[in-house]
């Protein structure tokens, strides 16, 4: 088996119910505490104790209202609604940790790149370089309508717009301020040398941004780039931009196939395969013995909601599964929702989909004692050629506490998870450098903004 390092992220969301649907009802679950600072500081301390690389914060801007043509199933079950802005919990978690990274989900469809660039630079400063950005193009019509659109922008146009969005933020982060622009000369009264701050003069199809970035360079300049699109267009976008690719599918075989395609796309884009980490989602249920773990699973099943699961799937796929018989198989239909998930569910019955998604979402459900969980994770790394995992909770903070106390020591003993952190930024933790690789497209925009004489 492989002994390459295993990267661990916690998969979280500032909401009442994330991927294990209606388990907020469980007596040991504290998900409703997501509104409290203490919820997030406690989680951050647990994860840093377990030497997690980061916490991946999901987000949506709308309500899941496709299933039964109603928002009620989502609202009744607390299925990703109510949901708070994840950006505000990051400084809270950063204040009680020194090494944990933070992946913030934000949409290129709705956030303007000029103001978004400032938000991310601010977070990178406040966390001392521990910020990442999970790029999404959004998929909920309910969000589009509340932003002022008649309906969601088409799938491929969202990615076309995202490509230009990336060009704008790259110019702001990488090219607007030279490395030595900020001098803080108290004797001369000069904080910044104006000759080293440049307007980006962007005039594109979707965005016009003539001026300069209003933040000085942060430790990483550009945050670590996460991306989760697995459609052909999404893979192309990830191959061009992402440093950490998040894949998720209903089976190990399908995960392997997706990863294989990603690896090829990355090389075809002209980047080094070593510049991108690929992680997948798992939902571990662990206890000291197998029997106890199985009993825990059966206990959790008493609380899950198929209604909530199908509401989530409706938002993902744009298909109202209430219109189908529970034993009817789902066929792939091309639309403007999440195409890769539609492909993953093709051939499954509605009931099978509900069972799959109700506990852990798309994450593979693995149940057992610590050695069994570690064996499965190591097998996935080898078979599917992945670099690590997004760990999904069943109940919180219990699932994370169990994983850290029971599984992490086994992984450390096997040499898969480190025992101590290295100092530095999130990117340094992942790749051994603070800045993007020289061949990354973000570095190329400097030539169009910074004077040639400076770049020589």
CSV table of C-alpha atoms in Angstrom, one decimal:
chain,number,residue,atom,x,y,z
A,1,UNK,CA,0.0,0.0,0.0
A,2,UNK,CA,1.0,3.6,-0.6
A,3,UNK,CA,2.8,5.6,2.1
A,4,UNK,CA,2.3,9.0,0.5
A,5,UNK,CA,1.0,11.6,2.9
A,6,UNK,CA,-2.8,11.7,3.4
A,7,UNK,CA,-4.4,15.1,3.4
A,8,UNK,CA,-7.4,15.6,5.7
A,9,UNK,CA,-10.1,18.3,5.5
A,10,UNK,CA,-13.2,18.6,7.6
A,11,UNK,CA,-16.3,19.2,5.5
A,12,UNK,CA,-18.6,21.7,7.2
A,13,UNK,CA,-21.2,24.3,6.6
A,14,UNK,CA,-22.7,27.1,8.8
A,15,UNK,CA,-26.1,25.6,8.8
A,16,UNK,CA,-28.6,23.5,10.8
A,17,UNK,CA,-28.2,20.4,8.6
A,18,UNK,CA,-25.5,19.7,6.1
A,19,UNK,CA,-24.9,16.2,4.6
A,20,UNK,CA,-26.5,13.9,7.1
A,21,UNK,CA,-30.1,14.9,6.9
A,22,UNK,CA,-32.1,15.6,10.0
A,23,UNK,CA,-29.5,14.2,12.4
A,24,UNK,CA,-29.8,17.4,14.3
A,25,UNK,CA,-32.6,15.5,16.0
A,26,UNK,CA,-30.0,13.1,17.5
A,27,UNK,CA,-29.6,13.7,21.3
A,28,UNK,CA,-25.8,13.8,20.9
A,29,UNK,CA,-25.7,16.3,18.0
A,30,UNK,CA,-25.0,20.0,18.4
A,31,UNK,CA,-25.5,21.2,14.9
A,32,UNK,CA,-28.0,23.8,16.0
A,33,UNK,CA,-25.1,25.4,17.8
A,34,UNK,CA,-23.7,26.6,14.4
A,35,UNK,CA,-24.8,30.1,15.4
A,36,UNK,CA,-22.4,30.3,18.3
A,37,UNK,CA,-18.7,31.3,18.3
A,38,UNK,CA,-18.0,28.4,20.8
A,39,UNK,CA,-19.2,25.9,18.2
A,40,UNK,CA,-16.5,26.9,15.8
A,41,UNK,CA,-13.7,27.4,18.2
A,42,UNK,CA,-14.3,24.0,19.7
A,43,UNK,CA,-14.3,22.4,16.2
A,44,UNK,CA,-11.1,24.2,15.2
A,45,UNK,CA,-9.3,23.0,18.3
A,46,UNK,CA,-10.4,19.4,17.6
A,47,UNK,CA,-9.2,19.5,14.0
A,48,UNK,CA,-5.9,21.0,14.8
A,49,UNK,CA,-5.4,18.4,17.5
A,50,UNK,CA,-6.0,15.8,14.8
A,51,UNK,CA,-3.5,17.5,12.5
A,52,UNK,CA,-6.1,18.2,9.8
A,53,UNK,CA,-4.9,20.3,6.9
A,54,UNK,CA,-8.1,22.4,6.7
A,55,UNK,CA,-11.8,22.8,7.1
A,56,UNK,CA,-13.8,23.1,3.9
A,57,UNK,CA,-16.8,25.4,4.3
A,58,UNK,CA,-19.6,24.8,1.9
A,59,UNK,CA,-22.3,27.4,1.2
A,60,UNK,CA,-25.4,28.1,-0.9
A,61,UNK,CA,-27.3,31.3,-1.6
A,62,UNK,CA,-30.7,29.8,-2.1
A,63,UNK,CA,-33.2,27.3,-0.8
A,64,UNK,CA,-33.7,23.8,-2.2
A,65,UNK,CA,-37.2,24.1,-3.7
A,66,UNK,CA,-37.2,21.7,-6.7
A,67,UNK,CA,-38.4,18.6,-4.8
A,68,UNK,CA,-42.3,18.7,-4.6
A,69,UNK,CA,-42.0,22.1,-6.2
A,70,UNK,CA,-41.7,23.5,-2.7
A,71,UNK,CA,-39.1,24.8,-0.2
A,72,UNK,CA,-41.0,23.2,2.7
A,73,UNK,CA,-39.2,19.8,2.8
A,74,UNK,CA,-35.8,21.7,3.1
A,75,UNK,CA,-37.1,24.2,5.7
A,76,UNK,CA,-38.9,21.6,7.8
A,77,UNK,CA,-35.9,19.3,7.9
A,78,UNK,CA,-33.3,22.1,8.4
A,79,UNK,CA,-31.6,20.9,5.1
A,80,UNK,CA,-29.0,23.6,4.5
A,81,UNK,CA,-31.4,26.3,5.7
A,82,UNK,CA,-31.2,28.4,7.7
A,83,UNK,CA,-27.6,29.0,6.7
A,84,UNK,CA,-25.1,31.7,7.7
A,85,UNK,CA,-22.3,33.3,5.8
A,86,UNK,CA,-19.2,31.1,6.3
A,87,UNK,CA,-16.7,33.9,5.9
A,88,UNK,CA,-17.4,35.2,9.3
A,89,UNK,CA,-16.5,32.0,11.2
A,90,UNK,CA,-13.0,31.8,9.6
A,91,UNK,CA,-11.4,34.6,11.8
A,92,UNK,CA,-13.0,33.0,14.8
A,93,UNK,CA,-11.4,29.6,14.1
A,94,UNK,CA,-8.1,31.2,13.1
A,95,UNK,CA,-7.9,33.0,16.5
A,96,UNK,CA,-7.6,29.7,18.4
A,97,UNK,CA,-5.4,27.8,15.9
A,98,UNK,CA,-2.0,28.3,14.3
A,99,UNK,CA,-1.9,25.9,11.4
A,100,UNK,CA,-5.4,24.9,10.3
A,101,UNK,CA,-6.3,26.1,6.8
A,102,UNK,CA,-9.8,27.3,5.7
A,103,UNK,CA,-11.5,26.8,2.4
A,104,UNK,CA,-14.3,29.3,1.8
A,105,UNK,CA,-16.9,28.6,-0.8
A,106,UNK,CA,-17.9,31.6,-2.9
A,107,UNK,CA,-19.6,32.0,-6.3
A,108,UNK,CA,-18.2,33.5,-9.4
A,109,UNK,CA,-21.7,34.0,-10.6
A,110,UNK,CA,-22.9,36.4,-7.9
A,111,UNK,CA,-19.9,38.0,-6.0
A,112,UNK,CA,-18.3,40.8,-7.9
A,113,UNK,CA,-14.6,40.1,-8.4
A,114,UNK,CA,-13.4,43.5,-7.2
A,115,UNK,CA,-15.1,43.4,-3.8
A,116,UNK,CA,-14.5,39.6,-3.5
A,117,UNK,CA,-10.7,40.1,-4.1
A,118,UNK,CA,-10.7,42.5,-1.1
A,119,UNK,CA,-12.6,40.0,1.1
A,120,UNK,CA,-10.1,37.2,0.4
A,121,UNK,CA,-7.0,39.4,0.8
A,122,UNK,CA,-8.4,40.5,4.2
A,123,UNK,CA,-9.0,36.9,5.3
A,124,UNK,CA,-5.5,35.9,4.1
A,125,UNK,CA,-4.0,38.7,6.2
A,126,UNK,CA,-6.1,37.9,9.3
A,127,UNK,CA,-5.2,34.2,9.1
A,128,UNK,CA,-1.6,34.8,8.2
A,129,UNK,CA,-1.9,33.0,4.9
A,130,UNK,CA,-4.3,30.2,5.8
A,131,UNK,CA,-7.1,30.9,3.4
A,132,UNK,CA,-8.4,28.9,0.4
A,133,UNK,CA,-11.2,29.6,-2.0
A,134,UNK,CA,-13.6,26.9,-3.2
A,135,UNK,CA,-14.8,28.2,-6.5
A,136,UNK,CA,-18.4,27.5,-7.4
A,137,UNK,CA,-20.5,28.8,-10.3
A,138,UNK,CA,-23.8,28.1,-8.4
A,139,UNK,CA,-26.7,25.9,-9.5
A,140,UNK,CA,-29.9,26.9,-7.6
A,141,UNK,CA,-32.6,28.8,-9.5
A,142,UNK,CA,-33.9,30.1,-6.1
A,143,UNK,CA,-30.6,31.9,-5.6
A,144,UNK,CA,-30.6,33.3,-9.2
A,145,UNK,CA,-34.1,34.7,-8.8
A,146,UNK,CA,-33.3,36.4,-5.5
A,147,UNK,CA,-30.2,38.0,-7.0
A,148,UNK,CA,-32.4,39.5,-9.7
A,149,UNK,CA,-32.2,37.0,-12.6
A,150,UNK,CA,-35.2,35.2,-14.2
A,151,UNK,CA,-33.4,31.9,-13.9
A,152,UNK,CA,-30.0,30.4,-13.4
A,153,UNK,CA,-27.4,31.2,-16.1
A,154,UNK,CA,-26.7,28.2,-18.4
A,155,UNK,CA,-24.1,25.7,-17.3
A,156,UNK,CA,-21.4,26.5,-19.9
A,157,UNK,CA,-21.9,30.3,-19.7
A,158,UNK,CA,-21.4,30.2,-16.0
A,159,UNK,CA,-17.9,28.7,-16.6
A,160,UNK,CA,-17.3,31.2,-19.4
A,161,UNK,CA,-18.1,34.0,-17.0
A,162,UNK,CA,-15.9,32.3,-14.3
A,163,UNK,CA,-12.9,32.2,-16.6
A,164,UNK,CA,-13.1,36.0,-17.0
A,165,UNK,CA,-13.7,36.3,-13.2
A,166,UNK,CA,-10.5,34.5,-12.5
A,167,UNK,CA,-8.6,36.8,-14.9
A,168,UNK,CA,-9.8,39.8,-12.9
A,169,UNK,CA,-9.0,38.5,-9.5
A,170,UNK,CA,-5.6,37.2,-10.6
A,171,UNK,CA,-4.8,40.7,-11.9
A,172,UNK,CA,-5.8,42.2,-8.6
A,173,UNK,CA,-4.0,39.7,-6.4
A,174,UNK,CA,-0.9,39.0,-8.4
A,175,UNK,CA,-0.2,42.1,-10.5
A,176,UNK,CA,-1.7,45.3,-9.0
A,177,UNK,CA,0.9,45.6,-6.2
A,178,UNK,CA,4.6,44.9,-6.6
A,179,UNK,CA,6.2,42.9,-3.8
A,180,UNK,CA,8.0,45.9,-2.4
A,181,UNK,CA,5.3,48.5,-2.9
A,182,UNK,CA,4.6,48.9,0.9
A,183,UNK,CA,7.6,50.6,2.5
A,184,UNK,CA,6.2,52.0,5.8
A,185,UNK,CA,8.8,54.7,5.9
A,186,UNK,CA,8.0,56.7,9.0
A,187,UNK,CA,10.8,59.3,8.5
A,188,UNK,CA,9.7,60.2,5.0
A,189,UNK,CA,6.0,59.7,5.7
A,190,UNK,CA,5.5,57.2,2.9
A,191,UNK,CA,3.4,54.2,3.5
A,192,UNK,CA,3.3,52.9,0.0
A,193,UNK,CA,5.3,53.8,-3.1
A,194,UNK,CA,2.7,54.8,-5.7
A,195,UNK,CA,4.9,53.9,-8.6
A,196,UNK,CA,4.6,50.3,-7.6
A,197,UNK,CA,0.8,50.1,-7.5
A,198,UNK,CA,-0.8,49.5,-10.8
A,199,UNK,CA,-4.2,49.8,-12.3
A,200,UNK,CA,-5.3,46.5,-13.9
A,201,UNK,CA,-7.4,48.2,-16.7
A,202,UNK,CA,-9.6,45.2,-17.3
A,203,UNK,CA,-12.3,45.6,-19.9
A,204,UNK,CA,-14.0,42.3,-20.7
A,205,UNK,CA,-17.3,40.8,-21.7
A,206,UNK,CA,-18.7,40.6,-18.2
A,207,UNK,CA,-16.5,42.9,-16.1
A,208,UNK,CA,-14.9,46.3,-16.3
A,209,UNK,CA,-12.4,46.9,-13.5
A,210,UNK,CA,-10.0,49.8,-14.4
A,211,UNK,CA,-8.4,50.5,-11.1
A,212,UNK,CA,-6.0,48.9,-8.6
A,213,UNK,CA,-6.5,46.4,-5.9
A,214,UNK,CA,-7.2,48.2,-2.6
A,215,UNK,CA,-5.4,45.7,-0.4
A,216,UNK,CA,-1.7,45.3,-0.1
A,217,UNK,CA,-0.3,41.8,-0.9
A,218,UNK,CA,-1.3,39.2,1.6
A,219,UNK,CA,1.0,36.2,2.6
A,220,UNK,CA,-0.2,34.0,-0.3
A,221,UNK,CA,-1.4,36.8,-2.6
A,222,UNK,CA,-3.9,34.4,-4.3
A,223,UNK,CA,-5.7,32.0,-1.9
A,224,UNK,CA,-5.3,28.3,-2.4
A,225,UNK,CA,-7.7,27.4,-5.2
A,226,UNK,CA,-10.2,24.7,-4.6
A,227,UNK,CA,-12.6,23.5,-7.3
A,228,UNK,CA,-15.3,20.7,-7.4
A,229,UNK,CA,-16.7,20.7,-10.9
A,230,UNK,CA,-16.6,17.2,-12.5
A,231,UNK,CA,-18.5,17.8,-15.7
A,232,UNK,CA,-16.3,18.0,-18.8
A,233,UNK,CA,-16.5,21.9,-18.7
A,234,UNK,CA,-15.9,21.8,-14.9
A,235,UNK,CA,-12.9,19.6,-15.3
A,236,UNK,CA,-11.4,21.9,-17.9
A,237,UNK,CA,-11.8,24.8,-15.5
A,238,UNK,CA,-10.3,22.9,-12.6
A,239,UNK,CA,-7.3,21.8,-14.8
A,240,UNK,CA,-6.6,25.4,-15.7
A,241,UNK,CA,-7.0,26.9,-12.2
A,242,UNK,CA,-7.3,24.5,-9.3
A,243,UNK,CA,-4.7,23.5,-6.8
A,244,UNK,CA,-6.9,21.2,-4.8
A,245,UNK,CA,-9.7,19.3,-6.7
A,246,UNK,CA,-12.6,18.0,-4.7
A,247,UNK,CA,-14.3,14.9,-6.4
A,248,UNK,CA,-17.4,13.1,-5.1
A,249,UNK,CA,-19.4,10.3,-6.6
A,250,UNK,CA,-21.6,7.4,-5.4
A,251,UNK,CA,-18.9,4.7,-5.8
A,252,UNK,CA,-15.2,3.9,-5.6
A,253,UNK,CA,-15.2,2.9,-9.3
A,254,UNK,CA,-16.8,6.1,-10.4
A,255,UNK,CA,-14.4,8.1,-8.2
A,256,UNK,CA,-11.4,6.3,-9.8
A,257,UNK,CA,-12.7,7.2,-13.3
A,258,UNK,CA,-13.2,10.9,-12.4
A,259,UNK,CA,-9.7,11.1,-10.9
A,260,UNK,CA,-8.2,9.5,-14.0
A,261,UNK,CA,-9.9,12.1,-16.2
A,262,UNK,CA,-8.8,14.9,-13.9
A,263,UNK,CA,-5.1,13.8,-13.9
A,264,UNK,CA,-5.1,13.7,-17.7
A,265,UNK,CA,-6.8,17.1,-18.0
A,266,UNK,CA,-4.2,18.7,-15.6
A,267,UNK,CA,-1.3,17.5,-17.7
A,268,UNK,CA,-3.1,18.5,-21.0
A,269,UNK,CA,-3.5,22.0,-19.6
A,270,UNK,CA,0.3,22.3,-19.4
A,271,UNK,CA,0.6,22.1,-15.7
A,272,UNK,CA,2.5,19.6,-13.6
A,273,UNK,CA,0.5,16.8,-12.0
A,274,UNK,CA,2.2,17.6,-8.7
A,275,UNK,CA,0.7,21.0,-8.6
A,276,UNK,CA,-2.8,19.6,-7.9
A,277,UNK,CA,-4.1,17.5,-5.0
A,278,UNK,CA,-7.2,15.4,-5.5
A,279,UNK,CA,-9.4,14.6,-2.5
A,280,UNK,CA,-12.8,12.8,-2.2
A,281,UNK,CA,-15.6,12.7,0.4
A,282,UNK,CA,-16.1,10.0,3.0
A,283,UNK,CA,-18.4,9.6,5.9
A,284,UNK,CA,-16.7,7.5,8.6
A,285,UNK,CA,-18.6,6.0,11.5
A,286,UNK,CA,-16.0,4.7,13.9
A,287,UNK,CA,-16.1,3.1,17.4
A,288,UNK,CA,-13.6,1.0,19.4
A,289,UNK,CA,-15.1,-2.2,18.0
A,290,UNK,CA,-16.9,-3.1,14.8
A,291,UNK,CA,-20.0,-4.1,16.7
A,292,UNK,CA,-20.2,-0.7,18.4
A,293,UNK,CA,-19.7,1.1,15.1
A,294,UNK,CA,-22.5,-0.9,13.4
A,295,UNK,CA,-24.8,-0.2,16.4
A,296,UNK,CA,-23.9,3.5,16.0
A,297,UNK,CA,-24.9,3.4,12.4
A,298,UNK,CA,-28.3,1.7,13.2
A,299,UNK,CA,-28.8,4.4,15.8
A,300,UNK,CA,-28.2,7.2,13.3
A,301,UNK,CA,-30.6,5.6,10.8
A,302,UNK,CA,-33.5,6.2,13.2
A,303,UNK,CA,-33.1,10.0,12.7
A,304,UNK,CA,-32.4,10.4,8.9
A,305,UNK,CA,-34.9,12.0,6.6
A,306,UNK,CA,-35.4,10.7,3.0
A,307,UNK,CA,-37.4,13.8,2.3
A,308,UNK,CA,-34.5,16.1,3.1
A,309,UNK,CA,-32.1,13.9,1.1
A,310,UNK,CA,-34.4,14.1,-2.0
A,311,UNK,CA,-34.7,17.9,-1.5
A,312,UNK,CA,-31.0,18.1,-1.7
A,313,UNK,CA,-30.8,15.9,-4.8
A,314,UNK,CA,-33.5,18.0,-6.4
A,315,UNK,CA,-31.4,21.1,-6.0
A,316,UNK,CA,-28.3,19.4,-7.2
A,317,UNK,CA,-29.9,17.9,-10.3
A,318,UNK,CA,-32.8,20.2,-11.1
A,319,UNK,CA,-35.1,17.1,-11.1
A,320,UNK,CA,-38.2,16.7,-9.0
A,321,UNK,CA,-37.9,13.1,-7.9
A,322,UNK,CA,-41.3,13.2,-6.2
A,323,UNK,CA,-42.7,12.8,-9.7
A,324,UNK,CA,-41.1,9.4,-10.1
A,325,UNK,CA,-42.0,6.1,-8.5
A,326,UNK,CA,-39.6,5.2,-5.6
A,327,UNK,CA,-38.5,2.1,-7.5
A,328,UNK,CA,-38.1,3.9,-10.8
A,329,UNK,CA,-34.5,4.3,-12.1
A,330,UNK,CA,-33.3,7.8,-12.8
A,331,UNK,CA,-32.0,8.6,-16.3
A,332,UNK,CA,-29.4,11.2,-17.2
A,333,UNK,CA,-31.0,14.4,-18.5
A,334,UNK,CA,-28.8,17.3,-19.6
A,335,UNK,CA,-29.8,20.5,-18.0
A,336,UNK,CA,-28.1,23.5,-16.2
A,337,UNK,CA,-27.8,21.9,-12.8
A,338,UNK,CA,-24.8,19.8,-11.6
A,339,UNK,CA,-24.2,17.5,-14.6
A,340,UNK,CA,-21.6,15.2,-13.0
A,341,UNK,CA,-24.0,14.3,-10.1
A,342,UNK,CA,-26.8,13.6,-12.6
A,343,UNK,CA,-24.4,11.2,-14.4
A,344,UNK,CA,-23.4,9.6,-11.1
A,345,UNK,CA,-27.1,8.8,-10.2
A,346,UNK,CA,-28.0,7.5,-13.6
A,347,UNK,CA,-29.3,3.9,-13.2
A,348,UNK,CA,-30.2,4.2,-9.5
A,349,UNK,CA,-33.7,4.1,-8.2
A,350,UNK,CA,-35.2,7.1,-6.4
A,351,UNK,CA,-35.2,5.0,-3.2
A,352,UNK,CA,-31.6,4.0,-3.6
A,353,UNK,CA,-30.6,7.7,-4.1
A,354,UNK,CA,-32.5,8.7,-1.0
A,355,UNK,CA,-30.8,5.9,1.0
A,356,UNK,CA,-27.4,6.9,-0.4
A,357,UNK,CA,-27.7,10.6,0.2
A,358,UNK,CA,-29.5,10.6,3.6
A,359,UNK,CA,-26.4,9.8,5.6
A,360,UNK,CA,-23.3,11.6,4.4
A,361,UNK,CA,-24.5,13.0,1.1
A,362,UNK,CA,-22.3,11.7,-1.7
A,363,UNK,CA,-19.6,10.6,0.7
A,364,UNK,CA,-18.7,6.9,0.8
A,365,UNK,CA,-20.1,5.6,4.1
A,366,UNK,CA,-17.5,3.5,5.9
A,367,UNK,CA,-18.2,1.8,9.2
A,368,UNK,CA,-15.9,-0.1,11.5
A,369,UNK,CA,-13.2,0.0,14.2
A,370,UNK,CA,-10.2,2.3,13.8
A,371,UNK,CA,-8.0,-0.2,11.9
A,372,UNK,CA,-10.9,-1.0,9.5
A,373,UNK,CA,-11.5,2.7,8.8
A,374,UNK,CA,-7.7,3.3,8.2
A,375,UNK,CA,-7.6,0.3,5.9
A,376,UNK,CA,-10.4,1.6,3.8
A,377,UNK,CA,-8.9,5.1,3.5
A,378,UNK,CA,-5.6,3.7,2.5
A,379,UNK,CA,-7.2,1.4,0.0
A,380,UNK,CA,-9.1,4.4,-1.6
A,381,UNK,CA,-5.8,6.4,-1.9
A,382,UNK,CA,-4.1,3.5,-3.7
A,383,UNK,CA,-7.0,2.3,-5.9
A,384,UNK,CA,-8.5,5.7,-6.9
A,385,UNK,CA,-5.2,7.6,-6.9
A,386,UNK,CA,-6.4,10.3,-4.5
A,387,UNK,CA,-4.4,12.4,-2.1
A,388,UNK,CA,-6.8,12.7,0.8
A,389,UNK,CA,-10.3,13.1,2.1
A,390,UNK,CA,-13.0,15.5,3.0
A,391,UNK,CA,-14.4,14.1,6.3
A,392,UNK,CA,-18.2,14.4,6.5
A,393,UNK,CA,-19.8,14.2,10.0
A,394,UNK,CA,-22.9,12.3,11.0
A,395,UNK,CA,-23.2,14.2,14.2
A,396,UNK,CA,-21.1,17.1,15.4
A,397,UNK,CA,-18.8,17.5,17.1
A,398,UNK,CA,-18.9,13.7,18.0
A,399,UNK,CA,-18.0,12.4,14.6
A,400,UNK,CA,-14.9,14.6,14.4
A,401,UNK,CA,-13.9,13.8,18.0
A,402,UNK,CA,-14.2,10.1,17.3
A,403,UNK,CA,-12.1,10.4,14.1
A,404,UNK,CA,-9.4,12.4,15.8
A,405,UNK,CA,-9.3,10.2,18.9
A,406,UNK,CA,-9.6,6.8,17.2
A,407,UNK,CA,-8.5,6.9,13.6
A,408,UNK,CA,-5.9,9.6,13.4
A,409,UNK,CA,-3.5,7.8,15.8
A,410,UNK,CA,-3.7,4.7,13.5
A,411,UNK,CA,-3.0,6.8,10.4
A,412,UNK,CA,-0.1,8.5,12.2
A,413,UNK,CA,1.3,5.1,13.2
A,414,UNK,CA,1.2,4.0,9.5
A,415,UNK,CA,3.0,7.2,8.4
A,416,UNK,CA,0.0,8.6,6.5
A,417,UNK,CA,-0.8,11.6,8.7
A,418,UNK,CA,1.9,13.8,10.2
A,419,UNK,CA,2.4,14.1,13.9
A,420,UNK,CA,3.4,17.7,13.9
A,421,UNK,CA,2.7,20.7,11.6
A,422,UNK,CA,5.2,22.7,9.8
A,423,UNK,CA,5.1,26.5,10.1
A,424,UNK,CA,3.8,28.5,7.1
A,425,UNK,CA,0.9,29.3,4.9
A,426,UNK,CA,-1.9,27.0,3.8
A,427,UNK,CA,-0.2,26.6,0.4
A,428,UNK,CA,3.1,25.9,2.0
A,429,UNK,CA,1.5,23.2,4.0
A,430,UNK,CA,0.1,21.6,0.8
A,431,UNK,CA,2.9,22.3,-1.7
A,432,UNK,CA,6.0,23.6,0.2
A,433,UNK,CA,5.7,27.2,-1.2
A,434,UNK,CA,3.7,30.3,-0.2
A,435,UNK,CA,3.0,31.5,-3.8
A,436,UNK,CA,1.4,29.9,-6.8
A,437,UNK,CA,3.6,27.8,-9.1
A,438,UNK,CA,5.3,29.9,-11.9
A,439,UNK,CA,3.4,28.0,-14.6
A,440,UNK,CA,0.0,28.8,-13.1
A,441,UNK,CA,-2.1,31.1,-15.3
A,442,UNK,CA,-2.4,33.6,-12.5
A,443,UNK,CA,1.3,34.4,-12.8
A,444,UNK,CA,0.9,35.1,-16.5
A,445,UNK,CA,-1.4,38.1,-15.9
A,446,UNK,CA,1.5,40.1,-14.4
A,447,UNK,CA,2.9,40.7,-17.9
A,448,UNK,CA,-0.1,42.7,-18.9
A,449,UNK,CA,-0.2,44.9,-15.7
A,450,UNK,CA,3.3,45.4,-14.3
A,451,UNK,CA,5.7,47.3,-16.6
A,452,UNK,CA,8.1,45.1,-18.5
A,453,UNK,CA,11.1,46.7,-17.1
A,454,UNK,CA,10.1,45.7,-13.6
A,455,UNK,CA,9.5,42.1,-14.6
A,456,UNK,CA,12.9,41.7,-16.1
